[in-house]
């Protein structure tokens, strides 16, 4: 089946650091990628929808200058948490799909801890 | 928020029983998908049902979709202890192509 690779799986860093998370579709071309944030025992909250070659569409309340998303190719999207603070600590998950009415495929997530 | 609602929030059953989870959403969709998530892990895709479909089966899973009521249900038959996980519905929006998750149901199957 389709595989989405997300890296790194875990990051621990100091406050003020910028952190980049990569999401790659390994065996299909992902026209659309999604970035989510998940708090403990909660559901996934959509942060932004990213279409290849265009600017990401951010959900209300998500700071686009804080969470920079780049989807430069059909197999790679990146999320950069800029100047991270402890409140940015969370589980971040990406997903990708090829076309409408195809399943979403998810990465294994990145656990971000800001000290 | 575009997030859908699921009920129940938590469900505890004996092994061998059936488990039913319900999902409601707010706007027109292309499709609805069900996922499971084990604690602290990524999501596993279970089943996709298109907006023009009413019912779908996959192994012990049965999914229904009622677009007039904007609701879906997931039935897991003959449950096993290994089915213990959180289950989420997610909808692909017609307008905007976003993909929103429901609030989730935590299922515990007691051996």
JSON list of C-alpha atoms in Angstrom, two decimals:
[
{"chain": "A", "resi": 1, "resn": "UNK", "atom": "CA", "xyz": [0.00, 0.00, 0.00]},
{"chain": "A", "resi": 2, "resn": "UNK", "atom": "CA", "xyz": [0.87, 3.66, -0.24]},
{"chain": "A", "resi": 3, "resn": "UNK", "atom": "CA", "xyz": [3.48, 4.84, 2.20]},
{"chain": "A", "resi": 4, "resn": "UNK", "atom": "CA", "xyz": [4.05, 8.26, 3.68]},
{"chain": "A", "resi": 5, "resn": "UNK", "atom": "CA", "xyz": [7.28, 8.84, 5.53]},
{"chain": "A", "resi": 6, "resn": "UNK", "atom": "CA", "xyz": [7.49, 11.53, 8.17]},
{"chain": "A", "resi": 7, "resn": "UNK", "atom": "CA", "xyz": [10.77, 12.60, 9.69]},
{"chain": "A", "resi": 8, "resn": "UNK", "atom": "CA", "xyz": [11.92, 13.09, 12.37]},
{"chain": "A", "resi": 9, "resn": "UNK", "atom": "CA", "xyz": [9.74, 10.98, 14.65]},
{"chain": "A", "resi": 10, "resn": "UNK", "atom": "CA", "xyz": [10.80, 12.86, 17.73]},
{"chain": "A", "resi": 11, "resn": "UNK", "atom": "CA", "xyz": [12.38, 16.24, 18.39]},
{"chain": "A", "resi": 12, "resn": "UNK", "atom": "CA", "xyz": [13.44, 17.75, 21.69]},
{"chain": "A", "resi": 13, "resn": "UNK", "atom": "CA", "xyz": [14.88, 21.23, 21.51]},
{"chain": "A", "resi": 14, "resn": "UNK", "atom": "CA", "xyz": [15.25, 24.50, 23.32]},
{"chain": "A", "resi": 15, "resn": "UNK", "atom": "CA", "xyz": [12.80, 27.36, 23.20]},
{"chain": "A", "resi": 16, "resn": "UNK", "atom": "CA", "xyz": [13.52, 29.71, 20.28]},
{"chain": "A", "resi": 17, "resn": "UNK", "atom": "CA", "xyz": [14.73, 26.98, 17.95]},
{"chain": "A", "resi": 18, "resn": "UNK", "atom": "CA", "xyz": [13.14, 26.48, 14.54]},
{"chain": "A", "resi": 19, "resn": "UNK", "atom": "CA", "xyz": [12.22, 22.91, 13.72]},
{"chain": "A", "resi": 20, "resn": "UNK", "atom": "CA", "xyz": [11.59, 21.43, 10.27]},
{"chain": "A", "resi": 21, "resn": "UNK", "atom": "CA", "xyz": [9.46, 18.33, 9.76]},
{"chain": "A", "resi": 22, "resn": "UNK", "atom": "CA", "xyz": [9.45, 16.49, 6.45]},
{"chain": "A", "resi": 23, "resn": "UNK", "atom": "CA", "xyz": [6.64, 14.51, 4.91]},
{"chain": "A", "resi": 24, "resn": "UNK", "atom": "CA", "xyz": [7.32, 12.35, 1.86]},
{"chain": "A", "resi": 25, "resn": "UNK", "atom": "CA", "xyz": [5.05, 10.21, -0.24]},
{"chain": "A", "resi": 26, "resn": "UNK", "atom": "CA", "xyz": [7.22, 7.26, -1.20]},
{"chain": "A", "resi": 27, "resn": "UNK", "atom": "CA", "xyz": [5.29, 5.50, -3.93]},
{"chain": "A", "resi": 28, "resn": "UNK", "atom": "CA", "xyz": [2.72, 7.96, -5.26]},
{"chain": "A", "resi": 29, "resn": "UNK", "atom": "CA", "xyz": [2.46, 11.57, -6.32]},
{"chain": "A", "resi": 30, "resn": "UNK", "atom": "CA", "xyz": [0.73, 13.61, -3.65]},
{"chain": "A", "resi": 31, "resn": "UNK", "atom": "CA", "xyz": [-1.15, 16.50, -5.19]},
{"chain": "A", "resi": 32, "resn": "UNK", "atom": "CA", "xyz": [-2.41, 17.47, -1.76]},
{"chain": "A", "resi": 33, "resn": "UNK", "atom": "CA", "xyz": [-0.80, 17.17, 1.63]},
{"chain": "A", "resi": 34, "resn": "UNK", "atom": "CA", "xyz": [-2.27, 18.03, 4.99]},
{"chain": "A", "resi": 35, "resn": "UNK", "atom": "CA", "xyz": [-0.69, 18.95, 8.29]},
{"chain": "A", "resi": 36, "resn": "UNK", "atom": "CA", "xyz": [-2.36, 18.20, 11.61]},
{"chain": "A", "resi": 37, "resn": "UNK", "atom": "CA", "xyz": [-1.70, 18.79, 15.24]},
{"chain": "A", "resi": 38, "resn": "UNK", "atom": "CA", "xyz": [-2.90, 16.40, 17.91]},
{"chain": "A", "resi": 39, "resn": "UNK", "atom": "CA", "xyz": [-3.03, 16.97, 21.65]},
{"chain": "A", "resi": 40, "resn": "UNK", "atom": "CA", "xyz": [-3.05, 14.02, 24.08]},
{"chain": "A", "resi": 41, "resn": "UNK", "atom": "CA", "xyz": [-6.28, 12.03, 23.95]},
{"chain": "A", "resi": 42, "resn": "UNK", "atom": "CA", "xyz": [-7.73, 14.45, 21.42]},
{"chain": "A", "resi": 43, "resn": "UNK", "atom": "CA", "xyz": [-8.56, 14.32, 17.75]},
{"chain": "A", "resi": 44, "resn": "UNK", "atom": "CA", "xyz": [-6.49, 15.67, 14.90]},
{"chain": "A", "resi": 45, "resn": "UNK", "atom": "CA", "xyz": [-6.84, 19.38, 14.25]},
{"chain": "A", "resi": 46, "resn": "UNK", "atom": "CA", "xyz": [-6.21, 20.43, 10.67]},
{"chain": "A", "resi": 47, "resn": "UNK", "atom": "CA", "xyz": [-3.59, 23.16, 10.48]},
{"chain": "A", "resi": 48, "resn": "UNK", "atom": "CA", "xyz": [-3.25, 23.64, 6.74]},
{"chain": "A", "resi": 49, "resn": "UNK", "atom": "CA", "xyz": [-3.93, 22.13, 3.34]},
{"chain": "A", "resi": 50, "resn": "UNK", "atom": "CA", "xyz": [-1.06, 22.20, 0.90]},
{"chain": "A", "resi": 51, "resn": "UNK", "atom": "CA", "xyz": [-1.36, 21.77, -2.85]},
{"chain": "A", "resi": 52, "resn": "UNK", "atom": "CA", "xyz": [1.79, 21.16, -4.83]},
{"chain": "A", "resi": 53, "resn": "UNK", "atom": "CA", "xyz": [3.25, 24.33, -6.30]},
{"chain": "A", "resi": 54, "resn": "UNK", "atom": "CA", "xyz": [0.90, 26.73, -4.54]},
{"chain": "A", "resi": 55, "resn": "UNK", "atom": "CA", "xyz": [0.62, 28.43, -1.18]},
{"chain": "A", "resi": 56, "resn": "UNK", "atom": "CA", "xyz": [-0.84, 26.47, 1.68]},
{"chain": "A", "resi": 57, "resn": "UNK", "atom": "CA", "xyz": [-4.35, 27.21, 2.91]},
{"chain": "A", "resi": 58, "resn": "UNK", "atom": "CA", "xyz": [-4.26, 27.70, 6.65]},
{"chain": "A", "resi": 59, "resn": "UNK", "atom": "CA", "xyz": [-7.13, 27.03, 9.00]},
{"chain": "A", "resi": 60, "resn": "UNK", "atom": "CA", "xyz": [-8.52, 29.82, 11.11]},
{"chain": "A", "resi": 61, "resn": "UNK", "atom": "CA", "xyz": [-6.35, 30.47, 14.14]},
{"chain": "A", "resi": 62, "resn": "UNK", "atom": "CA", "xyz": [-3.20, 28.92, 12.70]},
{"chain": "A", "resi": 63, "resn": "UNK", "atom": "CA", "xyz": [-0.38, 31.45, 12.29]},
{"chain": "A", "resi": 64, "resn": "UNK", "atom": "CA", "xyz": [1.12, 31.07, 8.85]},
{"chain": "A", "resi": 65, "resn": "UNK", "atom": "CA", "xyz": [4.29, 32.92, 9.86]},
{"chain": "A", "resi": 66, "resn": "UNK", "atom": "CA", "xyz": [4.71, 30.56, 12.78]},
{"chain": "A", "resi": 67, "resn": "UNK", "atom": "CA", "xyz": [4.04, 27.36, 10.89]},
{"chain": "A", "resi": 68, "resn": "UNK", "atom": "CA", "xyz": [5.70, 27.62, 7.49]},
{"chain": "A", "resi": 69, "resn": "UNK", "atom": "CA", "xyz": [4.56, 25.03, 4.98]},
{"chain": "A", "resi": 70, "resn": "UNK", "atom": "CA", "xyz": [6.28, 24.28, 1.71]},
{"chain": "A", "resi": 71, "resn": "UNK", "atom": "CA", "xyz": [5.07, 21.79, -0.89]},
{"chain": "A", "resi": 72, "resn": "UNK", "atom": "CA", "xyz": [7.66, 22.19, -3.60]},
{"chain": "A", "resi": 73, "resn": "UNK", "atom": "CA", "xyz": [7.28, 18.80, -5.24]},
{"chain": "A", "resi": 74, "resn": "UNK", "atom": "CA", "xyz": [4.69, 16.08, -5.67]},
{"chain": "A", "resi": 75, "resn": "UNK", "atom": "CA", "xyz": [6.43, 13.92, -3.09]},
{"chain": "A", "resi": 76, "resn": "UNK", "atom": "CA", "xyz": [7.60, 16.33, -0.40]},
{"chain": "A", "resi": 77, "resn": "UNK", "atom": "CA", "xyz": [6.03, 18.81, 1.97]},
{"chain": "A", "resi": 78, "resn": "UNK", "atom": "CA", "xyz": [7.74, 20.43, 4.94]},
{"chain": "A", "resi": 79, "resn": "UNK", "atom": "CA", "xyz": [6.41, 22.10, 8.07]},
{"chain": "A", "resi": 80, "resn": "UNK", "atom": "CA", "xyz": [8.75, 24.48, 9.86]},
{"chain": "A", "resi": 81, "resn": "UNK", "atom": "CA", "xyz": [7.82, 25.57, 13.36]},
{"chain": "A", "resi": 82, "resn": "UNK", "atom": "CA", "xyz": [9.63, 28.87, 13.69]},
{"chain": "A", "resi": 83, "resn": "UNK", "atom": "CA", "xyz": [10.98, 30.13, 16.99]},
{"chain": "A", "resi": 84, "resn": "UNK", "atom": "CA", "xyz": [9.29, 27.29, 18.83]},
{"chain": "A", "resi": 85, "resn": "UNK", "atom": "CA", "xyz": [8.03, 27.76, 22.38]},
{"chain": "A", "resi": 86, "resn": "UNK", "atom": "CA", "xyz": [6.83, 25.22, 24.96]},
{"chain": "A", "resi": 87, "resn": "UNK", "atom": "CA", "xyz": [3.19, 25.77, 23.92]},
{"chain": "A", "resi": 88, "resn": "UNK", "atom": "CA", "xyz": [4.12, 24.45, 20.46]},
{"chain": "A", "resi": 89, "resn": "UNK", "atom": "CA", "xyz": [4.91, 21.07, 21.97]},
{"chain": "A", "resi": 90, "resn": "UNK", "atom": "CA", "xyz": [2.56, 18.58, 20.39]},
{"chain": "A", "resi": 91, "resn": "UNK", "atom": "CA", "xyz": [2.21, 15.61, 18.06]},
{"chain": "A", "resi": 92, "resn": "UNK", "atom": "CA", "xyz": [2.32, 16.75, 14.43]},
{"chain": "A", "resi": 93, "resn": "UNK", "atom": "CA", "xyz": [1.05, 14.43, 11.68]},
{"chain": "A", "resi": 94, "resn": "UNK", "atom": "CA", "xyz": [1.08, 14.82, 7.93]},
{"chain": "A", "resi": 95, "resn": "UNK", "atom": "CA", "xyz": [-1.03, 13.07, 5.35]},
{"chain": "A", "resi": 96, "resn": "UNK", "atom": "CA", "xyz": [-1.05, 12.87, 1.59]},
{"chain": "A", "resi": 97, "resn": "UNK", "atom": "CA", "xyz": [-3.37, 11.85, -1.17]},
{"chain": "A", "resi": 98, "resn": "UNK", "atom": "CA", "xyz": [-3.12, 11.68, -4.92]},
{"chain": "A", "resi": 99, "resn": "UNK", "atom": "CA", "xyz": [-6.57, 12.64, -6.18]},
{"chain": "A", "resi": 100, "resn": "UNK", "atom": "CA", "xyz": [-10.10, 13.18, -4.93]},
{"chain": "A", "resi": 101, "resn": "UNK", "atom": "CA", "xyz": [-11.75, 10.01, -3.61]},
{"chain": "A", "resi": 102, "resn": "UNK", "atom": "CA", "xyz": [-8.44, 8.34, -2.90]},
{"chain": "A", "resi": 103, "resn": "UNK", "atom": "CA", "xyz": [-7.61, 7.42, 0.70]},
{"chain": "A", "resi": 104, "resn": "UNK", "atom": "CA", "xyz": [-5.50, 9.70, 2.80]},
{"chain": "A", "resi": 105, "resn": "UNK", "atom": "CA", "xyz": [-2.23, 8.13, 3.85]},
{"chain": "A", "resi": 106, "resn": "UNK", "atom": "CA", "xyz": [-0.63, 9.27, 7.05]},
{"chain": "A", "resi": 107, "resn": "UNK", "atom": "CA", "xyz": [2.89, 9.58, 8.31]},
{"chain": "A", "resi": 108, "resn": "UNK", "atom": "CA", "xyz": [3.72, 8.14, 11.72]},
{"chain": "A", "resi": 109, "resn": "UNK", "atom": "CA", "xyz": [3.85, 11.60, 13.26]},
{"chain": "A", "resi": 110, "resn": "UNK", "atom": "CA", "xyz": [6.46, 13.77, 14.92]},
{"chain": "A", "resi": 111, "resn": "UNK", "atom": "CA", "xyz": [6.46, 14.32, 18.65]},
{"chain": "A", "resi": 112, "resn": "UNK", "atom": "CA", "xyz": [7.80, 17.80, 19.28]},
{"chain": "A", "resi": 113, "resn": "UNK", "atom": "CA", "xyz": [8.91, 18.78, 22.77]},
{"chain": "A", "resi": 114, "resn": "UNK", "atom": "CA", "xyz": [10.12, 22.31, 23.40]},
{"chain": "A", "resi": 115, "resn": "UNK", "atom": "CA", "xyz": [11.99, 22.83, 26.64]},
{"chain": "B", "resi": 1, "resn": "UNK", "atom": "CA", "xyz": [-14.66, 24.66, 13.63]},
{"chain": "B", "resi": 2, "resn": "UNK", "atom": "CA", "xyz": [-15.33, 22.22, 10.83]},
{"chain": "B", "resi": 3, "resn": "UNK", "atom": "CA", "xyz": [-14.58, 19.23, 13.01]},
{"chain": "B", "resi": 4, "resn": "UNK", "atom": "CA", "xyz": [-17.21, 16.53, 13.02]},
{"chain": "B", "resi": 5, "resn": "UNK", "atom": "CA", "xyz": [-18.69, 14.90, 16.05]},
{"chain": "B", "resi": 6, "resn": "UNK", "atom": "CA", "xyz": [-18.48, 11.25, 17.02]},
{"chain": "B", "resi": 7, "resn": "UNK", "atom": "CA", "xyz": [-20.36, 9.30, 19.56]},
{"chain": "B", "resi": 8, "resn": "UNK", "atom": "CA", "xyz": [-19.92, 7.66, 21.85]},
{"chain": "B", "resi": 9, "resn": "UNK", "atom": "CA", "xyz": [-16.71, 9.29, 23.07]},
{"chain": "B", "resi": 10, "resn": "UNK", "atom": "CA", "xyz": [-15.78, 6.03, 24.74]},
{"chain": "B", "resi": 11, "resn": "UNK", "atom": "CA", "xyz": [-17.05, 2.49, 24.33]},
{"chain": "B", "resi": 12, "resn": "UNK", "atom": "CA", "xyz": [-16.17, -0.59, 26.33]},
{"chain": "B", "resi": 13, "resn": "UNK", "atom": "CA", "xyz": [-17.37, -4.03, 25.21]},
{"chain": "B", "resi": 14, "resn": "UNK", "atom": "CA", "xyz": [-16.62, -7.71, 25.71]},
{"chain": "B", "resi": 15, "resn": "UNK", "atom": "CA", "xyz": [-14.65, -9.63, 23.12]},
{"chain": "B", "resi": 16, "resn": "UNK", "atom": "CA", "xyz": [-17.00, -11.11, 20.53]},
{"chain": "B", "resi": 17, "resn": "UNK", "atom": "CA", "xyz": [-19.57, -8.33, 20.79]},
{"chain": "B", "resi": 18, "resn": "UNK", "atom": "CA", "xyz": [-20.21, -5.81, 18.05]},
{"chain": "B", "resi": 19, "resn": "UNK", "atom": "CA", "xyz": [-19.12, -2.18, 18.34]},
{"chain": "B", "resi": 20, "resn": "UNK", "atom": "CA", "xyz": [-20.94, 0.68, 16.64]},
{"chain": "B", "resi": 21, "resn": "UNK", "atom": "CA", "xyz": [-19.60, 4.21, 16.33]},
{"chain": "B", "resi": 22, "resn": "UNK", "atom": "CA", "xyz": [-21.38, 7.16, 14.81]},
{"chain": "B", "resi": 23, "resn": "UNK", "atom": "CA", "xyz": [-20.07, 10.24, 13.06]},
{"chain": "B", "resi": 24, "resn": "UNK", "atom": "CA", "xyz": [-21.83, 13.45, 12.09]},
{"chain": "B", "resi": 25, "resn": "UNK", "atom": "CA", "xyz": [-20.44, 16.22, 9.91]},
{"chain": "B", "resi": 26, "resn": "UNK", "atom": "CA", "xyz": [-21.45, 19.66, 8.76]},
{"chain": "B", "resi": 27, "resn": "UNK", "atom": "CA", "xyz": [-20.85, 20.33, 5.06]},
{"chain": "B", "resi": 28, "resn": "UNK", "atom": "CA", "xyz": [-20.98, 18.63, 1.67]},
{"chain": "B", "resi": 29, "resn": "UNK", "atom": "CA", "xyz": [-18.35, 15.99, 1.19]},
{"chain": "B", "resi": 30, "resn": "UNK", "atom": "CA", "xyz": [-16.60, 14.06, -1.56]},
{"chain": "B", "resi": 31, "resn": "UNK", "atom": "CA", "xyz": [-16.03, 11.10, 0.70]},
{"chain": "B", "resi": 32, "resn": "UNK", "atom": "CA", "xyz": [-15.83, 10.00, 4.31]},
{"chain": "B", "resi": 33, "resn": "UNK", "atom": "CA", "xyz": [-13.04, 7.85, 5.68]},
{"chain": "B", "resi": 34, "resn": "UNK", "atom": "CA", "xyz": [-12.58, 5.90, 8.89]},
{"chain": "B", "resi": 35, "resn": "UNK", "atom": "CA", "xyz": [-9.25, 5.50, 10.65]},
{"chain": "B", "resi": 36, "resn": "UNK", "atom": "CA", "xyz": [-7.92, 3.81, 13.73]},
{"chain": "B", "resi": 37, "resn": "UNK", "atom": "CA", "xyz": [-5.12, 5.03, 15.92]},
{"chain": "B", "resi": 38, "resn": "UNK", "atom": "CA", "xyz": [-3.31, 3.15, 18.61]},
{"chain": "B", "resi": 39, "resn": "UNK", "atom": "CA", "xyz": [-2.09, 5.27, 21.48]},
{"chain": "B", "resi": 40, "resn": "UNK", "atom": "CA", "xyz": [0.68, 7.64, 20.45]},
{"chain": "B", "resi": 41, "resn": "UNK", "atom": "CA", "xyz": [0.96, 6.19, 16.96]},
{"chain": "B", "resi": 42, "resn": "UNK", "atom": "CA", "xyz": [0.04, 7.18, 13.42]},
{"chain": "B", "resi": 43, "resn": "UNK", "atom": "CA", "xyz": [-3.27, 6.53, 11.74]},
{"chain": "B", "resi": 44, "resn": "UNK", "atom": "CA", "xyz": [-4.29, 3.44, 9.87]},
{"chain": "B", "resi": 45, "resn": "UNK", "atom": "CA", "xyz": [-6.79, 3.81, 7.06]},
{"chain": "B", "resi": 46, "resn": "UNK", "atom": "CA", "xyz": [-9.76, 1.45, 7.42]},
{"chain": "B", "resi": 47, "resn": "UNK", "atom": "CA", "xyz": [-12.30, 2.27, 4.76]},
{"chain": "B", "resi": 48, "resn": "UNK", "atom": "CA", "xyz": [-13.38, 5.03, 2.37]},
{"chain": "B", "resi": 49, "resn": "UNK", "atom": "CA", "xyz": [-16.98, 5.59, 1.34]},
{"chain": "B", "resi": 50, "resn": "UNK", "atom": "CA", "xyz": [-17.84, 7.99, -1.45]},
{"chain": "B", "resi": 51, "resn": "UNK", "atom": "CA", "xyz": [-20.68, 10.48, -1.20]},
{"chain": "B", "resi": 52, "resn": "UNK", "atom": "CA", "xyz": [-22.76, 8.49, -3.72]},
{"chain": "B", "resi": 53, "resn": "UNK", "atom": "CA", "xyz": [-22.37, 5.26, -1.77]},
{"chain": "B", "resi": 54, "resn": "UNK", "atom": "CA", "xyz": [-24.60, 4.18, 1.09]},
{"chain": "B", "resi": 55, "resn": "UNK", "atom": "CA", "xyz": [-22.87, 1.14, 2.52]},
{"chain": "B", "resi": 56, "resn": "UNK", "atom": "CA", "xyz": [-19.50, -0.54, 2.32]},
{"chain": "B", "resi": 57, "resn": "UNK", "atom": "CA", "xyz": [-17.96, -3.65, 3.81]},
{"chain": "B", "resi": 58, "resn": "UNK", "atom": "CA", "xyz": [-14.41, -4.68, 4.49]},
{"chain": "B", "resi": 59, "resn": "UNK", "atom": "CA", "xyz": [-13.83, -7.84, 6.47]},
{"chain": "B", "resi": 60, "resn": "UNK", "atom": "CA", "xyz": [-15.42, -7.33, 9.90]},
{"chain": "B", "resi": 61, "resn": "UNK", "atom": "CA", "xyz": [-16.10, -3.66, 9.16]},
{"chain": "B", "resi": 62, "resn": "UNK", "atom": "CA", "xyz": [-19.34, -2.23, 7.87]},
{"chain": "B", "resi": 63, "resn": "UNK", "atom": "CA", "xyz": [-19.71, 1.46, 7.11]},
{"chain": "B", "resi": 64, "resn": "UNK", "atom": "CA", "xyz": [-22.89, 3.32, 6.25]},
{"chain": "B", "resi": 65, "resn": "UNK", "atom": "CA", "xyz": [-23.30, 6.85, 4.96]},
{"chain": "B", "resi": 66, "resn": "UNK", "atom": "CA", "xyz": [-26.44, 8.99, 4.99]},
{"chain": "B", "resi": 67, "resn": "UNK", "atom": "CA", "xyz": [-25.67, 12.25, 3.22]},
{"chain": "B", "resi": 68, "resn": "UNK", "atom": "CA", "xyz": [-29.16, 13.61, 3.88]},
{"chain": "B", "resi": 69, "resn": "UNK", "atom": "CA", "xyz": [-28.48, 13.39, 7.61]},
{"chain": "B", "resi": 70, "resn": "UNK", "atom": "CA", "xyz": [-24.77, 14.10, 7.23]},
{"chain": "B", "resi": 71, "resn": "UNK", "atom": "CA", "xyz": [-23.92, 11.04, 9.26]},
{"chain": "B", "resi": 72, "resn": "UNK", "atom": "CA", "xyz": [-22.00, 7.80, 9.05]},
{"chain": "B", "resi": 73, "resn": "UNK", "atom": "CA", "xyz": [-21.60, 4.73, 11.21]},
{"chain": "B", "resi": 74, "resn": "UNK", "atom": "CA", "xyz": [-18.83, 2.18, 11.63]},
{"chain": "B", "resi": 75, "resn": "UNK", "atom": "CA", "xyz": [-19.74, -1.30, 12.81]},
{"chain": "B", "resi": 76, "resn": "UNK", "atom": "CA", "xyz": [-17.04, -3.71, 13.93]},
{"chain": "B", "resi": 77, "resn": "UNK", "atom": "CA", "xyz": [-18.42, -7.21, 14.24]},
{"chain": "B", "resi": 78, "resn": "UNK", "atom": "CA", "xyz": [-17.09, -9.99, 16.48]},
{"chain": "B", "resi": 79, "resn": "UNK", "atom": "CA", "xyz": [-14.68, -7.64, 18.20]},
{"chain": "B", "resi": 80, "resn": "UNK", "atom": "CA", "xyz": [-11.26, -8.72, 19.39]},
{"chain": "B", "resi": 81, "resn": "UNK", "atom": "CA", "xyz": [-8.98, -7.37, 22.08]},
{"chain": "B", "resi": 82, "resn": "UNK", "atom": "CA", "xyz": [-6.66, -6.18, 19.29]},
{"chain": "B", "resi": 83, "resn": "UNK", "atom": "CA", "xyz": [-9.42, -3.84, 18.07]},
{"chain": "B", "resi": 84, "resn": "UNK", "atom": "CA", "xyz": [-8.81, -1.68, 21.14]},
{"chain": "B", "resi": 85, "resn": "UNK", "atom": "CA", "xyz": [-7.86, 1.75, 19.76]},
{"chain": "B", "resi": 86, "resn": "UNK", "atom": "CA", "xyz": [-9.26, 5.18, 18.96]},
{"chain": "B", "resi": 87, "resn": "UNK", "atom": "CA", "xyz": [-11.41, 5.41, 15.86]},
{"chain": "B", "resi": 88, "resn": "UNK", "atom": "CA", "xyz": [-11.88, 8.57, 13.85]},
{"chain": "B", "resi": 89, "resn": "UNK", "atom": "CA", "xyz": [-14.05, 9.55, 10.94]},
{"chain": "B", "resi": 90, "resn": "UNK", "atom": "CA", "xyz": [-12.73, 12.16, 8.53]},
{"chain": "B", "resi": 91, "resn": "UNK", "atom": "CA", "xyz": [-14.44, 14.01, 5.71]},
{"chain": "B", "resi": 92, "resn": "UNK", "atom": "CA", "xyz": [-13.03, 15.37, 2.47]},
{"chain": "B", "resi": 93, "resn": "UNK", "atom": "CA", "xyz": [-14.80, 18.65, 1.82]},
{"chain": "B", "resi": 94, "resn": "UNK", "atom": "CA", "xyz": [-16.24, 19.48, -1.58]},
{"chain": "B", "resi": 95, "resn": "UNK", "atom": "CA", "xyz": [-15.40, 23.16, -1.15]},
{"chain": "B", "resi": 96, "resn": "UNK", "atom": "CA", "xyz": [-11.76, 23.76, -0.36]},
{"chain": "B", "resi": 97, "resn": "UNK", "atom": "CA", "xyz": [-10.59, 20.12, -0.41]},
{"chain": "B", "resi": 98, "resn": "UNK", "atom": "CA", "xyz": [-9.89, 20.16, 3.33]},
{"chain": "B", "resi": 99, "resn": "UNK", "atom": "CA", "xyz": [-9.92, 16.94, 5.30]},
{"chain": "B", "resi": 100, "resn": "UNK", "atom": "CA", "xyz": [-11.43, 17.26, 8.76]},
{"chain": "B", "resi": 101, "resn": "UNK", "atom": "CA", "xyz": [-11.50, 14.71, 11.55]},
{"chain": "B", "resi": 102, "resn": "UNK", "atom": "CA", "xyz": [-14.24, 13.88, 13.97]},
{"chain": "B", "resi": 103, "resn": "UNK", "atom": "CA", "xyz": [-13.72, 13.95, 17.70]},
{"chain": "B", "resi": 104, "resn": "UNK", "atom": "CA", "xyz": [-13.05, 10.22, 17.88]},
{"chain": "B", "resi": 105, "resn": "UNK", "atom": "CA", "xyz": [-14.31, 7.20, 19.78]},
{"chain": "B", "resi": 106, "resn": "UNK", "atom": "CA", "xyz": [-12.07, 5.35, 22.20]},
{"chain": "B", "resi": 107, "resn": "UNK", "atom": "CA", "xyz": [-12.89, 1.64, 21.96]},
{"chain": "B", "resi": 108, "resn": "UNK", "atom": "CA", "xyz": [-11.84, -0.86, 24.60]},
{"chain": "B", "resi": 109, "resn": "UNK", "atom": "CA", "xyz": [-12.45, -4.55, 23.94]},
{"chain": "B", "resi": 110, "resn": "UNK", "atom": "CA", "xyz": [-12.17, -6.62, 27.09]},
{"chain": "B", "resi": 111, "resn": "UNK", "atom": "CA", "xyz": [-10.77, -10.13, 26.60]}
]
